[in-house]
């Protein structure tokens, strides 16, 4: 699929489709770069799978409201999101959708606000957010100033601003090498951060329709990925446990606290509102998956449950 350019719902559908394709194309690189928070080599799979859910959902909703489309696509992705990185990219889409609700055409100013909303949403969903990850890229691009040499709200301003976004996002990805000790030791960038940059590059292409602009992703892969053929052994101990569950806000906060005591990499975020509270996507790394599952099920009926070993290439299983 080729980018036609524009800032309407058709461009958003184009963006998600092409972002999914680009993530699939770079799955192996992203998997090999995946060493934080654990070296389970699945970030590429998690990102491409999750964005795939968003892409499918975006094709099913009608209307011209960009925010409504992104919220729908993001929620669909969040309900079945894979991994920490998948949850964060799904949250990015839902937060952008909330910020852009009512818009039928994106401007640079609106999109900057949407990036800022996404950064805040992702940061608040994490129990222990750290610099040098996907959210660092979101934070960096949300602070890019609007260019003054083009008319406010114009397509030219949006195009010029997206060039600045890609430049700043690229720099933020490269900065991850020195922000996390495990990355500094390897001399590689964070996998999730690079995945977010890939998504942003496809957004620029969808908005401008211009595929001739410089794409920094191949340069970063060339300079900041492991070309030795060495692949870290999966010596991580434990499991990644995920589910979707309906809870009140209080129960969700208490579950987050319980999971934080049981494991790490805890992420609890609302998907959608229900009559009795909200549905939440829950993620945790633990040594004993049954302990996490018991905590989740004690609060409500857990669905879309998955348990993945962090110490091997075993396939994901659903209890």
Coordinates of C-alpha atoms in Angstrom, one line a residue:
X1 CA 0.0 0.0 0.0
X2 CA 1.4 3.4 -0.9
X3 CA 0.8 6.7 1.0
X4 CA -1.5 9.2 -0.8
X5 CA -1.1 12.0 1.7
X6 CA -3.6 14.0 3.7
X7 CA -4.8 14.6 7.2
X8 CA -8.2 13.0 7.3
X9 CA -9.5 9.6 8.5
X10 CA -8.4 8.0 5.2
X11 CA -4.8 9.1 6.0
X12 CA -5.1 7.6 9.5
X13 CA -6.2 4.3 8.1
X14 CA -3.3 4.5 5.6
X15 CA -0.9 5.3 8.5
X16 CA -2.0 2.3 10.6
X17 CA -1.8 -0.1 7.7
X18 CA 1.6 1.1 6.6
X19 CA 2.9 1.2 10.2
X20 CA 1.8 -2.4 10.6
X21 CA 3.6 -3.4 7.4
X22 CA 6.8 -1.6 8.4
X23 CA 6.8 -3.2 11.9
X24 CA 6.4 -6.6 10.3
X25 CA 9.3 -5.8 8.0
X26 CA 11.5 -4.8 10.9
X27 CA 10.3 -7.5 13.3
X28 CA 13.6 -9.4 13.4
X29 CA 15.6 -6.3 14.1
X30 CA 13.3 -5.2 16.8
X31 CA 13.3 -8.6 18.4
X32 CA 17.1 -8.8 18.4
X33 CA 17.4 -5.3 20.0
X34 CA 14.9 -6.3 22.8
X35 CA 16.9 -6.4 26.0
X36 CA 14.9 -4.1 28.3
X37 CA 13.1 -4.7 30.7
X38 CA 14.0 -8.3 29.9
X39 CA 15.8 -9.9 26.9
X40 CA 12.9 -11.9 25.7
X41 CA 13.3 -10.9 22.0
X42 CA 9.6 -10.3 21.3
X43 CA 9.2 -6.5 20.9
X44 CA 8.9 -6.7 17.1
X45 CA 6.3 -9.4 17.3
X46 CA 4.4 -7.6 20.1
X47 CA 4.4 -4.2 18.3
X48 CA 3.4 -5.6 14.9
X49 CA 0.7 -7.8 16.3
X50 CA -0.8 -5.1 18.4
X51 CA -0.8 -2.5 15.6
X52 CA -2.3 -5.2 13.4
X53 CA -5.4 -5.3 15.7
X54 CA -5.6 -1.5 15.4
X55 CA -5.4 -1.6 11.6
X56 CA -8.2 -4.1 11.4
X57 CA -10.4 -2.1 13.7
X58 CA -9.8 1.1 11.8
X59 CA -11.3 -0.4 8.7
X60 CA -14.6 -1.2 10.4
X61 CA -15.5 2.3 11.8
X62 CA -17.3 4.8 9.6
X63 CA -17.5 8.6 9.8
X64 CA -15.0 11.5 9.4
X65 CA -14.0 11.9 13.1
X66 CA -10.3 11.2 13.4
X67 CA -10.4 11.0 17.2
X68 CA -13.3 8.6 17.2
X69 CA -11.4 6.3 14.7
X70 CA -8.2 6.4 16.7
X71 CA -10.0 5.7 20.0
X72 CA -11.8 2.7 18.4
X73 CA -8.6 1.3 16.9
X74 CA -6.6 1.9 20.1
X75 CA -9.2 0.2 22.3
X76 CA -9.4 -2.8 20.0
X77 CA -5.6 -3.0 20.1
X78 CA -5.5 -2.6 23.8
X79 CA -7.9 -5.4 24.6
X80 CA -5.5 -7.9 22.9
X81 CA -2.2 -6.0 23.2
X82 CA 0.9 -8.1 23.3
X83 CA 3.7 -7.2 25.7
X84 CA 4.7 -4.0 27.4
X85 CA 5.5 -2.3 24.2
X86 CA 2.2 -3.4 22.6
X87 CA 0.2 -1.9 25.5
X88 CA 2.1 1.4 25.3
X89 CA 1.5 1.8 21.5
X90 CA -2.2 0.9 22.0
X91 CA -2.4 3.5 24.8
X92 CA -0.7 6.0 22.4
X93 CA -3.5 5.5 19.9
X94 CA -6.3 5.8 22.4
X95 CA -4.8 8.9 24.0
X96 CA -4.3 10.6 20.6
X97 CA -7.9 9.7 19.8
X98 CA -9.2 11.4 22.9
X99 CA -7.2 14.5 22.2
X100 CA -8.3 14.6 18.6
X101 CA -12.0 13.8 19.2
X102 CA -14.2 15.9 17.0
X103 CA -11.5 16.7 14.4
X104 CA -12.0 15.8 10.8
X105 CA -8.6 17.2 9.7
X106 CA -5.4 17.2 11.7
X107 CA -3.1 20.2 12.2
X108 CA 0.4 20.4 13.6
X109 CA -0.9 22.0 16.8
X110 CA -3.6 19.4 17.3
X111 CA -1.1 16.6 16.6
X112 CA 1.4 18.0 19.1
X113 CA -1.2 18.1 21.8
X114 CA -2.2 14.5 20.9
X115 CA 1.5 13.4 21.3
X116 CA 1.6 15.1 24.7
X117 CA -1.6 13.4 25.8
X118 CA -0.1 10.0 24.7
X119 CA 3.0 10.6 26.6
X120 CA 1.1 11.4 29.8
X121 CA -1.2 8.4 29.4
X122 CA 1.7 6.0 28.9
X123 CA 3.7 7.5 31.7
X124 CA 0.8 7.3 34.2
X125 CA 0.0 3.7 33.2
X126 CA 3.4 2.4 34.2
X127 CA 4.2 1.7 37.8
X128 CA 7.9 2.5 37.3
X129 CA 8.5 4.5 34.1
X130 CA 12.1 5.0 33.1
X131 CA 14.0 7.1 30.5
X132 CA 15.5 5.5 27.5
X133 CA 12.3 3.8 26.2
X134 CA 9.3 4.2 23.9
X135 CA 7.9 6.9 26.2
X136 CA 11.1 9.0 25.9
X137 CA 10.4 9.3 22.2
X138 CA 6.8 10.4 22.8
X139 CA 8.0 13.0 25.3
X140 CA 10.6 14.3 22.9
X141 CA 8.3 14.8 20.0
X142 CA 5.6 16.3 22.1
X143 CA 8.0 19.2 22.8
X144 CA 8.8 20.0 19.2
X145 CA 7.9 23.6 18.5
X146 CA 5.7 24.6 15.6
X147 CA 7.6 26.1 12.7
X148 CA 7.1 29.8 12.3
X149 CA 7.8 30.0 8.6
X150 CA 4.4 28.6 7.6
X151 CA 0.8 29.5 8.2
X152 CA -0.8 28.1 11.4
X153 CA -3.1 25.1 10.6
X154 CA -1.8 24.7 7.1
X155 CA -0.7 21.5 5.4
X156 CA 2.7 23.1 4.9
X157 CA 3.1 23.7 8.6
X158 CA 2.1 20.1 9.3
X159 CA 4.6 18.8 6.8
X160 CA 7.4 21.0 8.1
X161 CA 6.6 20.1 11.7
X162 CA 6.6 16.4 11.0
X163 CA 10.1 16.7 9.6
X164 CA 11.2 18.3 12.9
X165 CA 9.3 15.5 14.8
X166 CA 11.2 12.8 12.9
X167 CA 14.5 14.5 13.5
X168 CA 13.9 14.9 17.2
X169 CA 12.4 11.4 17.5
X170 CA 15.5 10.0 15.8
X171 CA 17.8 11.8 18.2
X172 CA 15.7 10.5 21.1
X173 CA 16.1 7.0 19.9
X174 CA 19.9 7.4 19.6
X175 CA 20.0 8.9 23.1
X176 CA 18.6 5.7 24.6
X177 CA 22.0 4.1 24.1
X178 CA 23.3 6.1 27.0
X179 CA 20.2 6.2 29.1
X180 CA 20.0 2.5 30.0
X181 CA 23.1 0.7 31.3
X182 CA 22.2 -2.5 29.4
X183 CA 22.0 -0.6 26.1
X184 CA 25.2 1.3 26.8
X185 CA 27.0 -2.0 27.3
X186 CA 25.8 -3.3 24.0
X187 CA 26.0 0.0 22.1
X188 CA 22.5 -0.5 20.8
X189 CA 19.2 1.5 20.9
X190 CA 16.1 0.5 22.8
X191 CA 13.8 -1.7 20.7
X192 CA 10.5 -0.1 21.7
X193 CA 11.9 3.4 21.1
X194 CA 12.9 2.4 17.6
X195 CA 9.5 0.8 17.0
X196 CA 7.8 4.1 17.9
X197 CA 10.1 5.9 15.5
X198 CA 9.0 3.5 12.8
X199 CA 5.4 4.3 13.5
X200 CA 6.1 8.1 13.4
X201 CA 7.9 7.8 10.1
X202 CA 4.9 6.1 8.6
X203 CA 2.6 8.8 10.1
X204 CA 4.7 11.5 8.3
X205 CA 4.4 9.6 5.0
X206 CA 0.7 9.3 5.5
X207 CA 0.2 13.0 6.2
X208 CA 2.5 14.2 3.4
X209 CA 2.3 11.5 0.8
X210 CA 6.0 12.2 0.3
X211 CA 8.2 9.0 0.4
X212 CA 11.3 10.9 -0.7
X213 CA 12.0 12.4 2.7
X214 CA 14.9 11.0 4.6
X215 CA 14.1 8.0 6.7
X216 CA 16.5 7.7 9.7
X217 CA 15.5 4.2 10.6
X218 CA 17.9 2.4 8.2
X219 CA 20.8 4.6 9.5
X220 CA 20.0 3.8 13.1
X221 CA 19.8 0.1 12.4
X222 CA 23.1 0.3 10.6
X223 CA 24.9 2.2 13.4
X224 CA 23.1 1.1 16.6
X225 CA 22.1 -2.5 16.2
X226 CA 24.2 -5.7 17.0
X227 CA 25.9 -6.8 13.8
X228 CA 28.1 -9.4 15.4
X229 CA 25.5 -12.2 15.0
X230 CA 25.5 -12.5 18.8
X231 CA 22.1 -12.9 20.4
X232 CA 21.7 -12.6 24.1
X233 CA 20.7 -15.8 25.8
X234 CA 17.3 -15.8 27.3
X235 CA 18.5 -16.2 30.9
X236 CA 15.6 -14.2 32.3
X237 CA 13.5 -16.1 34.9
X238 CA 9.8 -15.8 35.0
X239 CA 6.7 -15.1 33.0
X240 CA 4.8 -12.3 31.4
X241 CA 1.1 -12.5 32.4
X242 CA -1.5 -10.4 30.7
X243 CA -5.3 -10.2 30.8
X244 CA -8.3 -7.9 30.3
X245 CA -10.6 -7.5 33.3
X246 CA -13.6 -5.4 34.3
X247 CA -12.9 -3.5 37.6
X248 CA -13.8 -0.3 39.4
X249 CA -11.1 2.3 39.6
X250 CA -10.5 1.4 43.2
X251 CA -10.1 -2.3 42.5
X252 CA -7.7 -1.5 39.6
X253 CA -5.6 0.6 41.9
X254 CA -5.5 -2.1 44.5
X255 CA -4.7 -4.8 41.9
X256 CA -1.8 -2.6 40.6
X257 CA -0.4 -2.4 44.2
X258 CA -0.8 -6.2 44.6
X259 CA 0.9 -7.0 41.3
X260 CA 3.7 -4.5 42.1
X261 CA 4.4 -6.5 45.3
X262 CA 4.3 -9.8 43.4
X263 CA 6.4 -8.8 40.4
X264 CA 7.6 -6.0 38.2
X265 CA 6.9 -4.2 34.8
X266 CA 3.4 -3.7 36.1
X267 CA 1.1 -1.9 33.7
X268 CA -2.6 -1.3 34.4
X269 CA -4.6 0.9 32.1
X270 CA -8.3 1.5 31.3
X271 CA -9.6 0.3 28.0
X272 CA -13.2 1.4 28.0
X273 CA -16.0 2.4 30.4
X274 CA -18.7 -0.1 31.4
X275 CA -21.8 0.0 33.6
X276 CA -19.9 -1.2 36.6
X277 CA -16.5 0.6 36.1
X278 CA -14.0 0.0 33.3
X279 CA -12.3 -2.7 31.4
X280 CA -8.6 -2.7 32.1
X281 CA -5.6 -4.2 30.3
X282 CA -3.2 -5.7 32.9
X283 CA 0.5 -6.6 32.4
X284 CA 3.1 -8.0 34.8
X285 CA 6.3 -10.0 34.9
X286 CA 6.4 -12.6 37.7
X287 CA 8.2 -15.7 38.7
X288 CA 5.0 -17.6 39.4
X289 CA 2.3 -17.0 36.9
X290 CA -0.4 -18.6 39.0
X291 CA 0.1 -16.0 41.7
X292 CA -0.6 -13.2 39.3
X293 CA -3.5 -15.0 37.8
X294 CA -5.0 -15.6 41.2
X295 CA -4.7 -11.9 42.0
X296 CA -6.3 -10.9 38.7
X297 CA -9.2 -13.4 39.0
X298 CA -9.9 -12.5 42.6
X299 CA -10.9 -9.0 41.3
X300 CA -13.0 -10.0 38.3
X301 CA -13.4 -12.2 35.3
X302 CA -10.2 -12.2 33.4
X303 CA -10.4 -12.6 29.6
X304 CA -7.8 -12.5 26.8
X305 CA -5.4 -14.1 29.3
X306 CA -1.9 -14.9 28.1
X307 CA 1.2 -16.3 29.8
X308 CA 4.5 -16.1 28.1
X309 CA 7.8 -17.5 29.4
X310 CA 10.5 -14.8 29.7
X311 CA 13.3 -17.4 29.7
X312 CA 12.8 -19.2 26.4
X313 CA 11.3 -18.9 22.9
X314 CA 8.3 -20.9 24.0
X315 CA 5.0 -19.8 22.3
X316 CA 2.5 -17.7 24.1
X317 CA -0.2 -19.8 25.8
X318 CA -3.6 -18.8 27.1
X319 CA -4.8 -20.6 30.2

